[in-house]
Tab-separated table of C-alpha atoms in Angstrom:
chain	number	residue	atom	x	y	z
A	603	UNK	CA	65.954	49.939	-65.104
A	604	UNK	CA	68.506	49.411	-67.479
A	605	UNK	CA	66.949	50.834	-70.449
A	606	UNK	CA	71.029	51.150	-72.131
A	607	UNK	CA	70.510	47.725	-74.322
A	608	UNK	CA	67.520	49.040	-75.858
A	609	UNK	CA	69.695	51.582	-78.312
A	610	UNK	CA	73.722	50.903	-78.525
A	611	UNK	CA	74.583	53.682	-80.364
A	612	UNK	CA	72.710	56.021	-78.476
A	613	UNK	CA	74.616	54.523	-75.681
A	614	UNK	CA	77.714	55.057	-76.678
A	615	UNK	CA	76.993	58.610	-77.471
A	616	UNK	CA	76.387	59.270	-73.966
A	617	UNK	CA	79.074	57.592	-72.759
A	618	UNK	CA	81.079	59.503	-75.202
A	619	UNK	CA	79.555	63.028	-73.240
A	620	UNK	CA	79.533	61.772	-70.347
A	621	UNK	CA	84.012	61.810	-70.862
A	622	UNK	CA	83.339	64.842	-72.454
A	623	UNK	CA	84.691	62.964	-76.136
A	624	UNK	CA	81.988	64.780	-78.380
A	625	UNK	CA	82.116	67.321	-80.533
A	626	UNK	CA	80.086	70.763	-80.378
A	627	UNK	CA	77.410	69.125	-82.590
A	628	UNK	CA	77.278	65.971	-80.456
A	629	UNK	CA	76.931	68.060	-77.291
A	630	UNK	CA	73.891	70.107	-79.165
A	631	UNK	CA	72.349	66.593	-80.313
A	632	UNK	CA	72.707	64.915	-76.332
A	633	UNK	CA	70.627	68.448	-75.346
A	634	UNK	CA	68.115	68.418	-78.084
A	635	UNK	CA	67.796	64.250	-77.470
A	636	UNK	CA	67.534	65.028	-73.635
A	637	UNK	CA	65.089	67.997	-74.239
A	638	UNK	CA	62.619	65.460	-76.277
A	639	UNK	CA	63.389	61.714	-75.851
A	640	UNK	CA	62.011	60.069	-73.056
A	641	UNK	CA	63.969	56.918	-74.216
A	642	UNK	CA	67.279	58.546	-74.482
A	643	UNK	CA	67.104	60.751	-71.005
A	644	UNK	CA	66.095	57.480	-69.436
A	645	UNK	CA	69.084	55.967	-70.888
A	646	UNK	CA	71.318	59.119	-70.021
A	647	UNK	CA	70.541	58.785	-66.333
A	648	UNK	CA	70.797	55.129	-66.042
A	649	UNK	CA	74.396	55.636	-67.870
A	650	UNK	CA	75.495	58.840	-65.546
A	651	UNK	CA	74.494	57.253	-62.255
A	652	UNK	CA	76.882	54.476	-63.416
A	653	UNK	CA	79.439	56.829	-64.229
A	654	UNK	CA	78.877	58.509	-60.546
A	655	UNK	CA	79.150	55.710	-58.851
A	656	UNK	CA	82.543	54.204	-60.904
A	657	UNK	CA	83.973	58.056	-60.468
A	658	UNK	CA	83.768	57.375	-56.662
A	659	UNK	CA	85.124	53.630	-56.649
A	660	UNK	CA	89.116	54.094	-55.122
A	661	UNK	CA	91.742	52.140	-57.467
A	662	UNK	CA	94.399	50.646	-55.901
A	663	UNK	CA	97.529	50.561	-57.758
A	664	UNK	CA	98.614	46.951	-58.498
A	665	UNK	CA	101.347	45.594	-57.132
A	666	UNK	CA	104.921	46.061	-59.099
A	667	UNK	CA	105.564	42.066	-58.419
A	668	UNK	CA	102.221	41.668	-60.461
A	669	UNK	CA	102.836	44.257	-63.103
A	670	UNK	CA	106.599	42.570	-63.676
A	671	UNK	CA	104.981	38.880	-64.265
A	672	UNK	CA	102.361	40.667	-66.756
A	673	UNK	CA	105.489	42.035	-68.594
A	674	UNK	CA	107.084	39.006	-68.579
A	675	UNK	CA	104.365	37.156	-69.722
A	676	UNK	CA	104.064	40.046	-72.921
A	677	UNK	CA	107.414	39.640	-73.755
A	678	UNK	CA	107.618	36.123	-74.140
A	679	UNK	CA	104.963	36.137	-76.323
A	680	UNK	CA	106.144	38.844	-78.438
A	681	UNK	CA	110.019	36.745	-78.441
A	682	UNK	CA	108.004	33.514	-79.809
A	683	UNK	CA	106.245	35.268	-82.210
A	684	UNK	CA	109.456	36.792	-83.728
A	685	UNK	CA	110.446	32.920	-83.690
């Protein structure tokens, strides 16, 4: 299990399918990679079952009284960087 560390950019290739982010070329090198690396369709299912299981997590909005101090807190930064 968790095979994803062994090649990054291979990761993030996936990941980048997975959103459907790649380009025609991408999508044919994720088929041909899944069609003959072992490695890389290990990798792919580790990353998708992630992606499953995030897809059905519920997301609560946060609350407005939280989002305000967050805005706050941004804007008084920005103001004393000005300074």
């Amino acid at each position: 299990l968790w095979t994803f560390n062994v090649r990054p950019q291979e990761n993030n290739l996936i990941i980048l399918f997975l959103y459907g982010e790649t380009s025609k070329s991408e999508n044919i090198l994720v088929a041909d990679k899944l069609a003959s690396d072992i490695i890389f369709c290990d990798i792919y299912n580790e990353l998708r079952a992630v992606y499953n299981a995030l897809d059905s997590v519920k997301m609560r909005s946060p609350n407005s009284s939280s989002v305000q101090i967050i805005l706050n807190h941004s804007k008084s930064i920005a103001l004393e960087q000005m300074m």
